[in-house]
């Protein structure tokens, strides 16, 4: 199953940098002793991030989340690159759910830009940060 998910992630993450980020996140998670579901979430967490995401999208996303979450939510609706970037955690979770991923994997993907609460969310956040960009 993991092999299949990896293949899917590789196929969909054809934009090189994001592919590298997904694999690096998963590698770090394995190194940290994360279980299989967290590693799968690591591989898939950014899959819905648009390939043409720009640095300012990321910066604006962080600033809006911190200071204007309601504006952020409004901007996340729509189909522009910025909207799809802002919404990529939810969209990625939806994709994983449609493909039959477990509720836990779906939750990890959905929440990966929220403040981590559960231990598995903290692990994913650490690996995600270390695997940047
Ligand atoms: Fe992300
Ligand atoms: Fe990420």
PDB file of C-alpha atoms and ligand atoms in Angstrom:
ATOM      1  CA  UNK A   1       0.000   0.000   0.000  1.00  0.00           C
ATOM      2  CA  UNK A   2       2.768   2.449   0.915  1.00  0.00           C
ATOM      3  CA  UNK A   3       4.473   1.660  -2.365  1.00  0.00           C
ATOM      4  CA  UNK A   4       1.292   2.523  -4.258  1.00  0.00           C
ATOM      5  CA  UNK A   5       0.845   5.748  -2.356  1.00  0.00           C
ATOM      6  CA  UNK A   6       4.461   6.648  -3.064  1.00  0.00           C
ATOM      7  CA  UNK A   7       3.922   6.010  -6.736  1.00  0.00           C
ATOM      8  CA  UNK A   8       0.806   8.172  -6.704  1.00  0.00           C
ATOM      9  CA  UNK A   9       2.633  10.921  -4.872  1.00  0.00           C
ATOM     10  CA  UNK A  10       5.477  10.735  -7.353  1.00  0.00           C
ATOM     11  CA  UNK A  11       3.122  10.855 -10.308  1.00  0.00           C
ATOM     12  CA  UNK A  12       1.030  13.747  -9.018  1.00  0.00           C
ATOM     13  CA  UNK A  13       3.968  15.656  -7.633  1.00  0.00           C
ATOM     14  CA  UNK A  14       5.658  15.832 -10.999  1.00  0.00           C
ATOM     15  CA  UNK A  15       6.797  19.380 -10.232  1.00  0.00           C
ATOM     16  CA  UNK A  16      10.261  18.489  -8.939  1.00  0.00           C
ATOM     17  CA  UNK A  17      10.586  20.652  -5.842  1.00  0.00           C
ATOM     18  CA  UNK A  18       7.291  19.508  -4.355  1.00  0.00           C
ATOM     19  CA  UNK A  19       8.135  15.898  -5.090  1.00  0.00           C
ATOM     20  CA  UNK A  20      11.409  16.343  -3.263  1.00  0.00           C
ATOM     21  CA  UNK A  21       9.638  18.005  -0.337  1.00  0.00           C
ATOM     22  CA  UNK A  22       7.115  15.138  -0.047  1.00  0.00           C
ATOM     23  CA  UNK A  23       9.812  12.472  -0.106  1.00  0.00           C
ATOM     24  CA  UNK A  24      12.034  14.398   2.286  1.00  0.00           C
ATOM     25  CA  UNK A  25       9.137  14.915   4.720  1.00  0.00           C
ATOM     26  CA  UNK A  26       8.446  11.172   4.647  1.00  0.00           C
ATOM     27  CA  UNK A  27      12.139  10.345   5.095  1.00  0.00           C
ATOM     28  CA  UNK A  28      12.435  12.592   8.152  1.00  0.00           C
ATOM     29  CA  UNK A  29       9.251  11.108   9.613  1.00  0.00           C
ATOM     30  CA  UNK A  30      10.663   7.590   9.249  1.00  0.00           C
ATOM     31  CA  UNK A  31      13.865   8.784  10.895  1.00  0.00           C
ATOM     32  CA  UNK A  32      11.816  10.192  13.791  1.00  0.00           C
ATOM     33  CA  UNK A  33      10.142   6.816  14.202  1.00  0.00           C
ATOM     34  CA  UNK A  34       6.726   7.905  12.930  1.00  0.00           C
ATOM     35  CA  UNK A  35       4.257   5.137  12.161  1.00  0.00           C
ATOM     36  CA  UNK A  36       3.045   4.177   8.711  1.00  0.00           C
ATOM     37  CA  UNK A  37      -0.013   6.480   8.614  1.00  0.00           C
ATOM     38  CA  UNK A  38       2.012   9.556   9.530  1.00  0.00           C
ATOM     39  CA  UNK A  39       4.547   8.719   6.815  1.00  0.00           C
ATOM     40  CA  UNK A  40       1.710   8.390   4.285  1.00  0.00           C
ATOM     41  CA  UNK A  41       0.353  11.765   5.411  1.00  0.00           C
ATOM     42  CA  UNK A  42       3.867  13.166   5.003  1.00  0.00           C
ATOM     43  CA  UNK A  43       4.003  11.933   1.429  1.00  0.00           C
ATOM     44  CA  UNK A  44       0.598  13.328   0.559  1.00  0.00           C
ATOM     45  CA  UNK A  45       0.210  16.452   2.696  1.00  0.00           C
ATOM     46  CA  UNK A  46       1.081  19.040   0.026  1.00  0.00           C
ATOM     47  CA  UNK A  47      -0.261  17.214  -2.988  1.00  0.00           C
ATOM     48  CA  UNK A  48      -2.973  19.807  -3.646  1.00  0.00           C
ATOM     49  CA  UNK A  49      -0.503  22.680  -3.489  1.00  0.00           C
ATOM     50  CA  UNK A  50      -0.411  24.348  -6.927  1.00  0.00           C
ATOM     51  CA  UNK A  51       2.819  23.695  -8.817  1.00  0.00           C
ATOM     52  CA  UNK A  52       3.136  27.427  -9.542  1.00  0.00           C
ATOM     53  CA  UNK A  53       2.868  28.518  -5.906  1.00  0.00           C
ATOM     54  CA  UNK A  54       5.090  31.547  -5.341  1.00  0.00           C
ATOM     55  CA  UNK A  55       7.008  32.623  -2.268  1.00  0.00           C
ATOM     56  CA  UNK A  56       4.638  35.532  -1.590  1.00  0.00           C
ATOM     57  CA  UNK A  57       1.690  33.097  -1.545  1.00  0.00           C
ATOM     58  CA  UNK A  58       3.342  31.250   1.321  1.00  0.00           C
ATOM     59  CA  UNK A  59       4.291  34.410   3.183  1.00  0.00           C
ATOM     60  CA  UNK A  60       0.836  35.960   2.729  1.00  0.00           C
ATOM     61  CA  UNK A  61      -0.739  32.676   3.837  1.00  0.00           C
ATOM     62  CA  UNK A  62       1.181  32.709   7.105  1.00  0.00           C
ATOM     63  CA  UNK A  63       0.539  36.417   7.755  1.00  0.00           C
ATOM     64  CA  UNK A  64      -3.185  36.099   7.002  1.00  0.00           C
ATOM     65  CA  UNK A  65      -3.524  33.001   9.176  1.00  0.00           C
ATOM     66  CA  UNK A  66      -1.963  34.914  12.053  1.00  0.00           C
ATOM     67  CA  UNK A  67      -3.654  38.297  11.700  1.00  0.00           C
ATOM     68  CA  UNK A  68      -6.736  37.923   9.517  1.00  0.00           C
ATOM     69  CA  UNK A  69      -8.028  34.348   9.522  1.00  0.00           C
ATOM     70  CA  UNK A  70     -11.446  35.388   8.233  1.00  0.00           C
ATOM     71  CA  UNK A  71      -9.962  37.255   5.293  1.00  0.00           C
ATOM     72  CA  UNK A  72      -7.804  34.208   4.661  1.00  0.00           C
ATOM     73  CA  UNK A  73     -10.868  31.961   4.590  1.00  0.00           C
ATOM     74  CA  UNK A  74     -12.560  34.267   2.099  1.00  0.00           C
ATOM     75  CA  UNK A  75      -9.514  34.413  -0.155  1.00  0.00           C
ATOM     76  CA  UNK A  76      -9.229  30.617  -0.076  1.00  0.00           C
ATOM     77  CA  UNK A  77     -12.473  30.327  -2.052  1.00  0.00           C
ATOM     78  CA  UNK A  78     -12.040  30.391  -5.765  1.00  0.00           C
ATOM     79  CA  UNK A  79      -9.726  28.962  -8.320  1.00  0.00           C
ATOM     80  CA  UNK A  80      -6.744  31.291  -8.513  1.00  0.00           C
ATOM     81  CA  UNK A  81      -3.321  29.902  -7.663  1.00  0.00           C
ATOM     82  CA  UNK A  82      -3.373  31.854  -4.398  1.00  0.00           C
ATOM     83  CA  UNK A  83      -6.843  30.524  -3.476  1.00  0.00           C
ATOM     84  CA  UNK A  84      -5.794  26.956  -4.251  1.00  0.00           C
ATOM     85  CA  UNK A  85      -2.606  27.445  -2.253  1.00  0.00           C
ATOM     86  CA  UNK A  86      -4.538  28.774   0.765  1.00  0.00           C
ATOM     87  CA  UNK A  87      -6.949  25.850   0.468  1.00  0.00           C
ATOM     88  CA  UNK A  88      -4.404  23.125  -0.309  1.00  0.00           C
ATOM     89  CA  UNK A  89      -4.614  21.375   3.055  1.00  0.00           C
ATOM     90  CA  UNK A  90      -8.388  20.948   2.762  1.00  0.00           C
ATOM     91  CA  UNK A  91      -8.222  20.009  -0.913  1.00  0.00           C
ATOM     92  CA  UNK A  92      -5.443  17.513  -0.271  1.00  0.00           C
ATOM     93  CA  UNK A  93      -7.408  15.944   2.572  1.00  0.00           C
ATOM     94  CA  UNK A  94     -10.438  15.646   0.310  1.00  0.00           C
ATOM     95  CA  UNK A  95      -8.368  13.935  -2.359  1.00  0.00           C
ATOM     96  CA  UNK A  96      -6.931  11.472   0.141  1.00  0.00           C
ATOM     97  CA  UNK A  97     -10.393  10.765   1.534  1.00  0.00           C
ATOM     98  CA  UNK A  98     -11.774  10.122  -1.947  1.00  0.00           C
ATOM     99  CA  UNK A  99      -8.945   7.641  -2.474  1.00  0.00           C
ATOM    100  CA  UNK A 100      -9.792   5.768   0.701  1.00  0.00           C
ATOM    101  CA  UNK A 101      -7.107   7.041   3.055  1.00  0.00           C
ATOM    102  CA  UNK A 102      -7.810   6.484   6.750  1.00  0.00           C
ATOM    103  CA  UNK A 103      -9.549   9.164   8.817  1.00  0.00           C
ATOM    104  CA  UNK A 104      -6.271   9.772  10.618  1.00  0.00           C
ATOM    105  CA  UNK A 105      -4.332  10.397   7.405  1.00  0.00           C
ATOM    106  CA  UNK A 106      -7.136  12.673   6.192  1.00  0.00           C
ATOM    107  CA  UNK A 107      -7.061  14.624   9.467  1.00  0.00           C
ATOM    108  CA  UNK A 108      -3.259  14.976   9.398  1.00  0.00           C
ATOM    109  CA  UNK A 109      -3.372  16.391   5.882  1.00  0.00           C
ATOM    110  CA  UNK A 110      -6.343  18.665   6.614  1.00  0.00           C
ATOM    111  CA  UNK A 111      -4.689  20.153   9.711  1.00  0.00           C
ATOM    112  CA  UNK A 112      -1.085  20.412   8.553  1.00  0.00           C
ATOM    113  CA  UNK A 113      -1.152  24.221   8.478  1.00  0.00           C
ATOM    114  CA  UNK A 114      -3.073  24.547  11.747  1.00  0.00           C
ATOM    115  CA  UNK A 115      -1.493  24.717  15.170  1.00  0.00           C
ATOM    116  CA  UNK A 116      -0.488  21.099  15.879  1.00  0.00           C
ATOM    117  CA  UNK A 117      -2.355  19.626  18.831  1.00  0.00           C
ATOM    118  CA  UNK A 118      -2.022  15.837  18.755  1.00  0.00           C
ATOM    119  CA  UNK A 119       1.409  14.152  18.903  1.00  0.00           C
ATOM    120  CA  UNK A 120       1.168  12.914  15.311  1.00  0.00           C
ATOM    121  CA  UNK A 121       0.387  16.463  14.148  1.00  0.00           C
ATOM    122  CA  UNK A 122       3.471  17.737  15.947  1.00  0.00           C
ATOM    123  CA  UNK A 123       5.630  15.090  14.245  1.00  0.00           C
ATOM    124  CA  UNK A 124       4.295  15.997  10.818  1.00  0.00           C
ATOM    125  CA  UNK A 125       4.817  19.715  11.506  1.00  0.00           C
ATOM    126  CA  UNK A 126       8.435  19.119  12.552  1.00  0.00           C
ATOM    127  CA  UNK A 127       9.211  17.016   9.477  1.00  0.00           C
ATOM    128  CA  UNK A 128       7.363  19.433   7.181  1.00  0.00           C
ATOM    129  CA  UNK A 129       9.413  22.346   8.512  1.00  0.00           C
ATOM    130  CA  UNK A 130      12.722  20.492   8.350  1.00  0.00           C
ATOM    131  CA  UNK A 131      12.027  19.352   4.797  1.00  0.00           C
ATOM    132  CA  UNK A 132      11.499  22.894   3.474  1.00  0.00           C
ATOM    133  CA  UNK A 133      11.328  24.204   0.870  1.00  0.00           C
TER     134      UNK A 133
HETATM  135 FE1  LIG B   1       1.277  22.611   3.064  1.00  0.00          FE
HETATM  136 FE1  LIG B   2       4.822  20.758   3.306  1.00  0.00          FE
END
